PDB file of C-alpha atoms in Angstrom:
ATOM      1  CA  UNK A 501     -11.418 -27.723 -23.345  1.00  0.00           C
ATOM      2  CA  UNK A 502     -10.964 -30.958 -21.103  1.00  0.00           C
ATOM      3  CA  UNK A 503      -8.418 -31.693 -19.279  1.00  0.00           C
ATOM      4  CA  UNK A 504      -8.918 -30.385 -15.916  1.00  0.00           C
ATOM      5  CA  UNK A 505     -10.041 -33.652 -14.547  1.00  0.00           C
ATOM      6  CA  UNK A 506      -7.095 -34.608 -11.206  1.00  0.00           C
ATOM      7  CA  UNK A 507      -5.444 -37.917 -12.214  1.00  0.00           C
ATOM      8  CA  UNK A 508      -7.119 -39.456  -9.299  1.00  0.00           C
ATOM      9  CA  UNK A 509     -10.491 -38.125 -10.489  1.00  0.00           C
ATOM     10  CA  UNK A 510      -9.765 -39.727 -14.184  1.00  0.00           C
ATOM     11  CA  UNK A 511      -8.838 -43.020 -12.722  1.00  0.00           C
ATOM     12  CA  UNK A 512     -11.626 -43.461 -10.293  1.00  0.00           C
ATOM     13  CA  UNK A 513     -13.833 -42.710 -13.565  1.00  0.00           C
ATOM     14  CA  UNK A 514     -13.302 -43.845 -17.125  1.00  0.00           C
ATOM     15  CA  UNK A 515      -9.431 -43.977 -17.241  1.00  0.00           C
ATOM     16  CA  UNK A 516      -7.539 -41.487 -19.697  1.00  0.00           C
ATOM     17  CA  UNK A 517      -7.595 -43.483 -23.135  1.00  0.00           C
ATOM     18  CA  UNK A 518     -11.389 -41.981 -23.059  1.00  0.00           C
ATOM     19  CA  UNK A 519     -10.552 -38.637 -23.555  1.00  0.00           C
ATOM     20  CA  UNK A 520      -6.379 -38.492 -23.261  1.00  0.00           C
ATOM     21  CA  UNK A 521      -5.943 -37.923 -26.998  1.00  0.00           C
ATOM     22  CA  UNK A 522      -8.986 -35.271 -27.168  1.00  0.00           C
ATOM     23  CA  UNK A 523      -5.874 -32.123 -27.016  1.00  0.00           C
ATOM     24  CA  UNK A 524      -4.006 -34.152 -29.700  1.00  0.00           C
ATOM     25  CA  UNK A 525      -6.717 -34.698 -32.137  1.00  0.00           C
ATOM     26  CA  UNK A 526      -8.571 -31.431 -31.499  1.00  0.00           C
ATOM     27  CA  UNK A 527      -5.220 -29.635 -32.545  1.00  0.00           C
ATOM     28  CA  UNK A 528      -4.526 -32.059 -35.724  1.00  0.00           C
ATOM     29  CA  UNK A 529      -8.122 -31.748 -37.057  1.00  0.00           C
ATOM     30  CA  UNK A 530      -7.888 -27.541 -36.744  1.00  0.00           C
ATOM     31  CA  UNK A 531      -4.013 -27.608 -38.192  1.00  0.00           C
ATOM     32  CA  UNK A 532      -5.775 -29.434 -41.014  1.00  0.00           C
ATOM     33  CA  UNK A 533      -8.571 -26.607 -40.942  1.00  0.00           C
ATOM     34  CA  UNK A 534      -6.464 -23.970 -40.914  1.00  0.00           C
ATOM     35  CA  UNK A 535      -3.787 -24.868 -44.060  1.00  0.00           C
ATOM     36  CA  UNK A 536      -6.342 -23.474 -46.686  1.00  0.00           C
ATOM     37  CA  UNK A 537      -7.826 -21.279 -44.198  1.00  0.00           C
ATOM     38  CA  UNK A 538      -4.758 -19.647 -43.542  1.00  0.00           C
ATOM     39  CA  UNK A 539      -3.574 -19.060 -46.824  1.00  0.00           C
ATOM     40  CA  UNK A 540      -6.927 -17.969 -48.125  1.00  0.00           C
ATOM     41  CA  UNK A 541      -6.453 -14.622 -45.524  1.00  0.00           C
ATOM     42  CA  UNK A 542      -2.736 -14.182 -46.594  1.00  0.00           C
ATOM     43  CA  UNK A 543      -4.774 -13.731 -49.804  1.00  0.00           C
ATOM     44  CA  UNK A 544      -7.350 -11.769 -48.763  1.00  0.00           C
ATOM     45  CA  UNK A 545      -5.353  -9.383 -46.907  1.00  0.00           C
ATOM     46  CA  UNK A 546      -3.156  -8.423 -49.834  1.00  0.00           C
ATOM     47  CA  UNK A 547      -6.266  -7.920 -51.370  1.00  0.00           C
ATOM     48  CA  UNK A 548      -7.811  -5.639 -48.946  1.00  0.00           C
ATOM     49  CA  UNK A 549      -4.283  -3.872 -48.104  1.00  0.00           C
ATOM     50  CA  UNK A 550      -4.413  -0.217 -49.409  1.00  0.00           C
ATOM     51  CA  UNK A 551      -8.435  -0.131 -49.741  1.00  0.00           C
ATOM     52  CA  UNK A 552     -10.434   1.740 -47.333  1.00  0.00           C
ATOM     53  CA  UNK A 553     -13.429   1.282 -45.092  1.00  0.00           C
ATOM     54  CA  UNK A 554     -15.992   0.757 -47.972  1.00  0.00           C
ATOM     55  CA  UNK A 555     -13.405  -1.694 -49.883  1.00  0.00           C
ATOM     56  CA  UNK A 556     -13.741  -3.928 -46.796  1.00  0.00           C
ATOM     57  CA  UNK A 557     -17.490  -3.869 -46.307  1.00  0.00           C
ATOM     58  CA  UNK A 558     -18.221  -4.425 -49.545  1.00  0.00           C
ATOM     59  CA  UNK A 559     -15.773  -7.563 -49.776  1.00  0.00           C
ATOM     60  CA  UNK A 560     -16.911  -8.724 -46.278  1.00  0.00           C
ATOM     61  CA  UNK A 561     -20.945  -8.806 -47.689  1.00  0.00           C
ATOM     62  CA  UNK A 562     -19.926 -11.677 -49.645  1.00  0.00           C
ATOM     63  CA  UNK A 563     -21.493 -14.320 -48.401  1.00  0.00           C
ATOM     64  CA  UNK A 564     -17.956 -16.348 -49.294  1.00  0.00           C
ATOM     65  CA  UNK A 565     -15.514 -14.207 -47.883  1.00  0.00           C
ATOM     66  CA  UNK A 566     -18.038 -13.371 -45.210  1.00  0.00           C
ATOM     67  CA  UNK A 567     -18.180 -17.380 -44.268  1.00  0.00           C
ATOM     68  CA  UNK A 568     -14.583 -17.837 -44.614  1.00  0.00           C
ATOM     69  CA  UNK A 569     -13.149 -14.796 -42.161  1.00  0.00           C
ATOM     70  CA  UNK A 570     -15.381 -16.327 -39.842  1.00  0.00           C
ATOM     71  CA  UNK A 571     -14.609 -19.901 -39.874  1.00  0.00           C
ATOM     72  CA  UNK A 572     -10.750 -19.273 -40.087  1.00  0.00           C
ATOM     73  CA  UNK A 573     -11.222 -16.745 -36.868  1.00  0.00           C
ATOM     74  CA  UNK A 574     -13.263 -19.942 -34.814  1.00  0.00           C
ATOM     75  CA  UNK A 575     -10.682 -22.405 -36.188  1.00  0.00           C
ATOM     76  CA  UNK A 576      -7.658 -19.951 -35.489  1.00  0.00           C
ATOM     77  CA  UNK A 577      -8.838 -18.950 -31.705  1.00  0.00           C
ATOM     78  CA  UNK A 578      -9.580 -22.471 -30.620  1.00  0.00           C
ATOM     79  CA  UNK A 579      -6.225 -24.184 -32.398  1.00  0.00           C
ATOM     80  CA  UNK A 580      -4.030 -21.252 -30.184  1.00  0.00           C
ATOM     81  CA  UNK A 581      -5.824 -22.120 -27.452  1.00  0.00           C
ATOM     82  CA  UNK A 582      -4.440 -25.355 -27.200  1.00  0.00           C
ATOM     83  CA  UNK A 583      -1.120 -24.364 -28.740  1.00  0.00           C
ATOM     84  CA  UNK A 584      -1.023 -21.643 -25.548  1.00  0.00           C
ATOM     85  CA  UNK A 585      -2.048 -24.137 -23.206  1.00  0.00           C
ATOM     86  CA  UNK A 586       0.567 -26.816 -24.052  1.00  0.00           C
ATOM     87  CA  UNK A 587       3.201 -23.777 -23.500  1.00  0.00           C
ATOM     88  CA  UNK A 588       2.191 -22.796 -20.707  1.00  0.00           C
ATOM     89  CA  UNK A 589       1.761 -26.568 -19.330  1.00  0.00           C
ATOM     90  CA  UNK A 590       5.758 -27.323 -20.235  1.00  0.00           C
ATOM     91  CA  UNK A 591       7.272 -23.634 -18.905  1.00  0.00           C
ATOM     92  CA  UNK A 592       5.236 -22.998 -15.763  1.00  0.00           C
ATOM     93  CA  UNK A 593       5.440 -25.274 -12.510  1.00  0.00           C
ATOM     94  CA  UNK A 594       3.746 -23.501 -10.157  1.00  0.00           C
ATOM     95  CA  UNK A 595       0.294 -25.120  -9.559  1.00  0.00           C
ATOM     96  CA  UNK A 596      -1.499 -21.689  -8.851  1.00  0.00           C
ATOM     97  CA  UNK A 597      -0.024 -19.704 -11.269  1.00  0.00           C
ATOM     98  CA  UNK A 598      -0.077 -22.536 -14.118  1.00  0.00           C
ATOM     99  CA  UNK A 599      -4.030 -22.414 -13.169  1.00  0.00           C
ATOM    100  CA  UNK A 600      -4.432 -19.404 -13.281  1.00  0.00           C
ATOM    101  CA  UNK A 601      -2.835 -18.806 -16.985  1.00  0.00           C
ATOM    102  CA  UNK A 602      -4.413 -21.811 -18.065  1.00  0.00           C
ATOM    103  CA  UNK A 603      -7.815 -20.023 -17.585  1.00  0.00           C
ATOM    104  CA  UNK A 604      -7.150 -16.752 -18.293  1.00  0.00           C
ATOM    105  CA  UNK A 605      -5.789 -18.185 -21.887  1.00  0.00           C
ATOM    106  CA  UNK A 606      -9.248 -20.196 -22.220  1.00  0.00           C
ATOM    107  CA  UNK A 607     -10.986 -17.072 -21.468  1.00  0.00           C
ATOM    108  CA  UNK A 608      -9.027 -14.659 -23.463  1.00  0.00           C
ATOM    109  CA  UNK A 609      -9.383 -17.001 -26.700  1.00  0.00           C
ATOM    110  CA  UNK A 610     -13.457 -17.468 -25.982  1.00  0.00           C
ATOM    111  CA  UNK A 611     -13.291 -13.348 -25.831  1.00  0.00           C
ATOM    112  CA  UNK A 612     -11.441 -13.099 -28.814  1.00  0.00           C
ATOM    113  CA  UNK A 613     -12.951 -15.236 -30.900  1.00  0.00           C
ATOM    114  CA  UNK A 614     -16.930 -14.078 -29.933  1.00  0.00           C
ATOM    115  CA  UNK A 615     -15.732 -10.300 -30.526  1.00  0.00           C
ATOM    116  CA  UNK A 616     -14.230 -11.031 -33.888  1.00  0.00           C
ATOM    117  CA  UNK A 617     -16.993 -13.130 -34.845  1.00  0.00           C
ATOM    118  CA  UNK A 618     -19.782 -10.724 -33.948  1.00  0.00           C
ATOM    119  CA  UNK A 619     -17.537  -8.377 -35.312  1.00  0.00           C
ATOM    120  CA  UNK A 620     -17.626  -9.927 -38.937  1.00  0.00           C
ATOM    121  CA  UNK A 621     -21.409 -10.257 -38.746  1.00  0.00           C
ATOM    122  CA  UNK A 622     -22.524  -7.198 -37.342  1.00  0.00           C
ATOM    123  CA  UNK A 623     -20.501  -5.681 -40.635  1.00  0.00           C
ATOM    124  CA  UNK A 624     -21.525  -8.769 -43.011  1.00  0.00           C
ATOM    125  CA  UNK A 625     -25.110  -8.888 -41.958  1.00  0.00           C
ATOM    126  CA  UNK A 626     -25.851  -5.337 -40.200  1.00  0.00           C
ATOM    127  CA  UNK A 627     -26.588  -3.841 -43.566  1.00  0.00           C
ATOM    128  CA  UNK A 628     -27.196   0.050 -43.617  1.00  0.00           C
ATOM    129  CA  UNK A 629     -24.315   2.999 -44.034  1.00  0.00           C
ATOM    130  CA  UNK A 630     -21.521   3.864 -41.756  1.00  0.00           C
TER     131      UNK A 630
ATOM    132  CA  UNK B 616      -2.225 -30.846 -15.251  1.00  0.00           C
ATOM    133  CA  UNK B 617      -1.903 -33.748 -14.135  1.00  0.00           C
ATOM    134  CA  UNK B 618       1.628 -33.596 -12.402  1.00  0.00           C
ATOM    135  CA  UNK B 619       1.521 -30.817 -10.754  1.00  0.00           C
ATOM    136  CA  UNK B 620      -0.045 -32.346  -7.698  1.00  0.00           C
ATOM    137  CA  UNK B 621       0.509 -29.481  -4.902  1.00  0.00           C
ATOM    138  CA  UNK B 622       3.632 -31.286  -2.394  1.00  0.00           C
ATOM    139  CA  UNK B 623       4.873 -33.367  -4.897  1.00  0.00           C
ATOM    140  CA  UNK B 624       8.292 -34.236  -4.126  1.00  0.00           C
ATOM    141  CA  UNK B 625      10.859 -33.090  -7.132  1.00  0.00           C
ATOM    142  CA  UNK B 626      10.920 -35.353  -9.976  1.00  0.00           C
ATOM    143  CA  UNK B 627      14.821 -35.860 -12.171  1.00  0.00           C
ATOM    144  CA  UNK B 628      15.081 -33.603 -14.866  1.00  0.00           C
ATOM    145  CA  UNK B 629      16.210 -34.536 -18.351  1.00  0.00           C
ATOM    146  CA  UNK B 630      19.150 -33.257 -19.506  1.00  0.00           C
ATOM    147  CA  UNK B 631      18.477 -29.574 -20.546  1.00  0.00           C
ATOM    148  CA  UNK B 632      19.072 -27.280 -23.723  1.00  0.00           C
ATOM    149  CA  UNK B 633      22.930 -26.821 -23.177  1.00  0.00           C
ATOM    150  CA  UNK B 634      24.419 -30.212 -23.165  1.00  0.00           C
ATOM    151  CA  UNK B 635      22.605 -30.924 -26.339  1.00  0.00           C
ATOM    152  CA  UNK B 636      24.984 -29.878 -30.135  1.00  0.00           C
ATOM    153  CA  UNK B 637      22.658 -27.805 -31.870  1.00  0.00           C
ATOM    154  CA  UNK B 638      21.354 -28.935 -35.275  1.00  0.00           C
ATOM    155  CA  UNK B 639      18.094 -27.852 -37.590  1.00  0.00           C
ATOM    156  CA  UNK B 640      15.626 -29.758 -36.605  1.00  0.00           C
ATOM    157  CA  UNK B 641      15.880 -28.738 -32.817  1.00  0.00           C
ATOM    158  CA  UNK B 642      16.305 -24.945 -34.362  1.00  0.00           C
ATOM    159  CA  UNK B 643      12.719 -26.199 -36.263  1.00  0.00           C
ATOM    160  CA  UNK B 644      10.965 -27.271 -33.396  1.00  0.00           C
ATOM    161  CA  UNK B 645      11.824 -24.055 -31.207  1.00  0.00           C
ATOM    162  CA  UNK B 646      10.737 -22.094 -34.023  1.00  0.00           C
ATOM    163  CA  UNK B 647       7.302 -23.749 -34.571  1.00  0.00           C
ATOM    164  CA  UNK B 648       6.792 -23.013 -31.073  1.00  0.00           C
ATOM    165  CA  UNK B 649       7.953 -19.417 -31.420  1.00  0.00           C
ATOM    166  CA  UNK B 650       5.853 -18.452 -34.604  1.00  0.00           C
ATOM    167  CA  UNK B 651       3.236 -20.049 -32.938  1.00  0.00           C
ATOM    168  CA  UNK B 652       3.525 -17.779 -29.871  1.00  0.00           C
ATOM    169  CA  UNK B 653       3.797 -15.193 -32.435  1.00  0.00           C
ATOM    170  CA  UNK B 654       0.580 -15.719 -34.017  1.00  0.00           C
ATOM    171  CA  UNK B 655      -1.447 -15.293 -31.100  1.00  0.00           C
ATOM    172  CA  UNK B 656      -0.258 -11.683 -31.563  1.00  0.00           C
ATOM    173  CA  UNK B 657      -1.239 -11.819 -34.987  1.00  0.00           C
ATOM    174  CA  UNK B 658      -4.760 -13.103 -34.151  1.00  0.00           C
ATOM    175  CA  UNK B 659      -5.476 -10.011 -31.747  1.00  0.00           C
ATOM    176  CA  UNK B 660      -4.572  -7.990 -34.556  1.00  0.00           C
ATOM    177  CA  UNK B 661      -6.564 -10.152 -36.600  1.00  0.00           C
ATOM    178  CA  UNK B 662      -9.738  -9.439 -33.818  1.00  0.00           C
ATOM    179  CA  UNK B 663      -8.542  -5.510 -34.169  1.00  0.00           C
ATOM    180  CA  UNK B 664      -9.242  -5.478 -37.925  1.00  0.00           C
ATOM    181  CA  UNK B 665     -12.348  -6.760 -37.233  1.00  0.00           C
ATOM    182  CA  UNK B 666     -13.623  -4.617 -34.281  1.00  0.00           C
ATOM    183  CA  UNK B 667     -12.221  -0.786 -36.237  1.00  0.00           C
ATOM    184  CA  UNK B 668     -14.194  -2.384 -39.297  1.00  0.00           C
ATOM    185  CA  UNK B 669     -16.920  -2.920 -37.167  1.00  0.00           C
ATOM    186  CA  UNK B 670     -16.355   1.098 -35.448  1.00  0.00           C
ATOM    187  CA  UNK B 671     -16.613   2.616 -38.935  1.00  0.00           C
ATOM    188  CA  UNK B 672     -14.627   4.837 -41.307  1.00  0.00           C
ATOM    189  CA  UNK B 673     -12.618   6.947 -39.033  1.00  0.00           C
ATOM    190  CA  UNK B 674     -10.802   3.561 -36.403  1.00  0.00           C
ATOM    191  CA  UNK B 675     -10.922   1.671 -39.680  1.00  0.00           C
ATOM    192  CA  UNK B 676      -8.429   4.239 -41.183  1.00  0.00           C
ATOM    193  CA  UNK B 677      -6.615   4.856 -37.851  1.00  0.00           C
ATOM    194  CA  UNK B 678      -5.775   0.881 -37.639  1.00  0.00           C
ATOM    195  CA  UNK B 679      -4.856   0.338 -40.827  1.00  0.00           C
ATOM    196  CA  UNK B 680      -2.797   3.436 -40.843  1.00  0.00           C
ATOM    197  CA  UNK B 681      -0.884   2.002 -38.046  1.00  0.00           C
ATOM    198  CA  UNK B 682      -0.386  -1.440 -39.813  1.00  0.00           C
ATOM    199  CA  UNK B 683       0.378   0.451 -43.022  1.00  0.00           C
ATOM    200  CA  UNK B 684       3.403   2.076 -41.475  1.00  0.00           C
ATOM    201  CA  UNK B 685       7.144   1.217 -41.529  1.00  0.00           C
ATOM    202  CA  UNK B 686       7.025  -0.919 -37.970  1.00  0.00           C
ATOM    203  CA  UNK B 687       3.498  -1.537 -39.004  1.00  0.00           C
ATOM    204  CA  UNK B 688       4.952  -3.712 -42.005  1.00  0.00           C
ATOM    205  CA  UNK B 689       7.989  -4.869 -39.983  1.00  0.00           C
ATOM    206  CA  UNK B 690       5.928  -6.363 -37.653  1.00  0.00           C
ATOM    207  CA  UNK B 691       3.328  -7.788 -40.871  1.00  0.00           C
ATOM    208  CA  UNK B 692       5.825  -9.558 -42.395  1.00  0.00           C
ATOM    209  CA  UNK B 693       7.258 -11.070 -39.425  1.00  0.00           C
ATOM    210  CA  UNK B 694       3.956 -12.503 -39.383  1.00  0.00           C
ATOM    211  CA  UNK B 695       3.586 -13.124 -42.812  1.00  0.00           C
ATOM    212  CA  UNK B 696       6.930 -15.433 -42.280  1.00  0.00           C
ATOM    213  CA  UNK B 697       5.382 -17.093 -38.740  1.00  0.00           C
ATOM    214  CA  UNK B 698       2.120 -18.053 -40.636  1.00  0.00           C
ATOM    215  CA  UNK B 699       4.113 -19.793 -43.593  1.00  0.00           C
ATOM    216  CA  UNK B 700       7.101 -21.510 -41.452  1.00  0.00           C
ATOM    217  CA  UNK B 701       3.763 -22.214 -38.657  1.00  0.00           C
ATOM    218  CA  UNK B 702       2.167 -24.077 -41.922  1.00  0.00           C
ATOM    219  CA  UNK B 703       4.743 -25.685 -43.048  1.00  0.00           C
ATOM    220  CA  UNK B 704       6.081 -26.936 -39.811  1.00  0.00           C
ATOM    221  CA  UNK B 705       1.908 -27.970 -39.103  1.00  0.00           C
ATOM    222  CA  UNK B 706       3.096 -29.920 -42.578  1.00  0.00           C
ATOM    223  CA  UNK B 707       5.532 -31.450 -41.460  1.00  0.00           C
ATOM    224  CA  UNK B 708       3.600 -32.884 -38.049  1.00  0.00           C
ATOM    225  CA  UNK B 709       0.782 -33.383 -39.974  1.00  0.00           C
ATOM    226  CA  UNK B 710       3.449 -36.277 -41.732  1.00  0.00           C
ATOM    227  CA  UNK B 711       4.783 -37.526 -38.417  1.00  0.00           C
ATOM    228  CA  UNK B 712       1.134 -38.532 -37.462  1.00  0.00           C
ATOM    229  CA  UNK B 713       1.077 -41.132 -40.226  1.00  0.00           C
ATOM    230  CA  UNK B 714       3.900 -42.105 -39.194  1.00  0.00           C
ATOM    231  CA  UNK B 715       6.049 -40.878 -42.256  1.00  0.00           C
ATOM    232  CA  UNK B 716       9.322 -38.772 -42.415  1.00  0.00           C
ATOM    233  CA  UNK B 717      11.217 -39.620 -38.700  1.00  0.00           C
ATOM    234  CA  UNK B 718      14.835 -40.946 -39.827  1.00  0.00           C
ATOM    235  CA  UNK B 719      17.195 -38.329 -39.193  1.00  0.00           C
ATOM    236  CA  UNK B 720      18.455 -37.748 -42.880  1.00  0.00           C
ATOM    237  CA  UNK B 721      14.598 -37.059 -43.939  1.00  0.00           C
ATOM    238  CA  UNK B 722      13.893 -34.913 -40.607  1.00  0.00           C
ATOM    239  CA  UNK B 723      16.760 -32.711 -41.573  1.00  0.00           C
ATOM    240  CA  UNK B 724      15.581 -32.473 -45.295  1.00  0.00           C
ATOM    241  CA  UNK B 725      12.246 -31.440 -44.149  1.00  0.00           C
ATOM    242  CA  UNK B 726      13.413 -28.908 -41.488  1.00  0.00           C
ATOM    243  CA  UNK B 727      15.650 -26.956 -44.106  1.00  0.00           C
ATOM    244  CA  UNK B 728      12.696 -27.248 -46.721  1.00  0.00           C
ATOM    245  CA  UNK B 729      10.190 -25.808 -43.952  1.00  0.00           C
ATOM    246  CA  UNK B 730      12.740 -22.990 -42.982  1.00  0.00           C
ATOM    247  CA  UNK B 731      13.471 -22.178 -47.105  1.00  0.00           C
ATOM    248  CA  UNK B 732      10.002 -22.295 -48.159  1.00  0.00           C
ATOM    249  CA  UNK B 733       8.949 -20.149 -45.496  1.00  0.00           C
ATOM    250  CA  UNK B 734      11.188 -17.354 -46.723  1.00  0.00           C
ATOM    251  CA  UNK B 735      10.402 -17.754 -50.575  1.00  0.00           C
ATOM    252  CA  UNK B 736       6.875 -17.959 -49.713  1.00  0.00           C
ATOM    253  CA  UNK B 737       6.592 -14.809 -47.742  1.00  0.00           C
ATOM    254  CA  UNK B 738       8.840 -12.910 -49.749  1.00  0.00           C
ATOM    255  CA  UNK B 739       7.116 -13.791 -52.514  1.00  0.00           C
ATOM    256  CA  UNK B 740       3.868 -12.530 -51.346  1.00  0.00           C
ATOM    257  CA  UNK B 741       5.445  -9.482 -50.195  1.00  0.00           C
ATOM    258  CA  UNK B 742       6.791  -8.734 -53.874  1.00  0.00           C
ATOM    259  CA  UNK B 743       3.054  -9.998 -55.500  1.00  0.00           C
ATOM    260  CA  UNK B 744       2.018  -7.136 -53.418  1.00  0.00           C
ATOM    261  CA  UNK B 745       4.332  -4.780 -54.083  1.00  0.00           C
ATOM    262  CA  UNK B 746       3.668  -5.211 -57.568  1.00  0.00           C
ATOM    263  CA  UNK B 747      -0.058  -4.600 -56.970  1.00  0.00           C
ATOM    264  CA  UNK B 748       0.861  -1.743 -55.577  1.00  0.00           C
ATOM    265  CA  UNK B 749      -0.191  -2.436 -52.392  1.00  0.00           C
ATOM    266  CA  UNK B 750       2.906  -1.427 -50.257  1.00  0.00           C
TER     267      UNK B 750
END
């Protein structure tokens, strides 16, 4: 999430080997996340493909699967986040309009990735018939 | 952000994209870029599956009636195929990090063995599921 610092602003504070690498690491550390993540919903999704509505509550009440969806949709938003960002950074010059997608990419994502969640739970947790 | 300081004056350019002979593991890197674009498509649908679960019965059925149709599928296992060449690509990063895997001979290896295992693993996946029955 960093990063908006000017260069002037970073230099007249704590200089950018403090928190330079933060993008870098923070998309390593979720790539590693996501490699069993990933392939544990290629998984799940041929197991849920051709079930209906009760197939996929009853497999999202396990407390497993339940865990899972949830952690690979946090891991998944905030890793394209930064993947988005770093696009955007390389293909658009102007300084408004660069800004602009910048945050509307970081907002989109946060979106995302709260609807999805609460999503999960309110279907996980929520209990009751639909 | 950081250099693109409003007045700037223009900075030289590299040389771009068309002076350069194509070869695989500049195809490789466009592509992990690509899938990855990709992906953020398949992470709204992702957040879709979610919210008609969430909706009940009746969106449930309308979104996964969409998915489950011919351009539905098209566009699933275009996915399925960004997720795997995404992973393996991540893979091969992941290996550049430690600092393993940058001569040119072992680049190219591992660019053809992302791109091939890609295919084999989503077409295999696709044909696990179609023996499921799940197509």
């Amino acid at each position: 999430m960093g990063g908006f610092r000017t260069p002037l602003g970073r230099a007249r504070g704590l200089g950018a080997a403090k928190s330079g690498v933060g993008h870098f690491i923070g998309e390593r550390v979720s790539s590693v996340a996501l490699v069993p993540l990933v392939l544990w919903g290629i998984w799940s999704a041929v197991g849920l493909a051709g079930g209906g509505h009760d197939d996929a509550v009853a497999w999202l009440r396990s407390p497993l699967n339940a865990t899972l969806a949830i952690l690979l949709a946090l891991t998944g938003f905030y890793h394209m986040q930064l993947g988005m960002r770093v696009i955007i950074e390389d293909y658009v010059a102007r300084h408004t309009t660069r800004s602009a997608l910048l945050i509307l990419n970081l907002f989109f994502c946060c979106l995302a990735a709260v609807l999805t969640v609460l999503s999960l739970l309110k279907v996980a947790v929520g209990g009751g018939a639909y | 952000m950081a250099d693109a300081t409003p007045g700037a004056r223009a900075r030289p350019l590299s040389p771009h994209a068309q002076i350069w002979r194509w070869h695989v593991t500049m195809a490789a890197s466009i592509l992990n870029r690509a899938t990855g674009a990709a992906l953020y498509g398949g992470a709204i649908l992702f957040m879709g599956w979610a919210l008609a679960l969430a909706s009940g019965p009746v969106a449930y059925d309308d979104y996964v009636g969409v998915l489950g149709s011919i351009p539905g599928k098209v566009v699933l296992f275009g996915l399925t195929l960004s997720a795997f060449y995404h992973l393996f690509a991540g893979l091969r990063h992941l290996a550049w990090d430690s600092g393993k895997g940058f001569t040119p001979a072992v680049a190219d290896r591992t660019a053809w063995a992302a791109l091939i295992a890609a295919a084999v693993a989503s077409v295999a996946v696709w044909v696990i599921a179609g023996l499921m029955g799940k197509l």
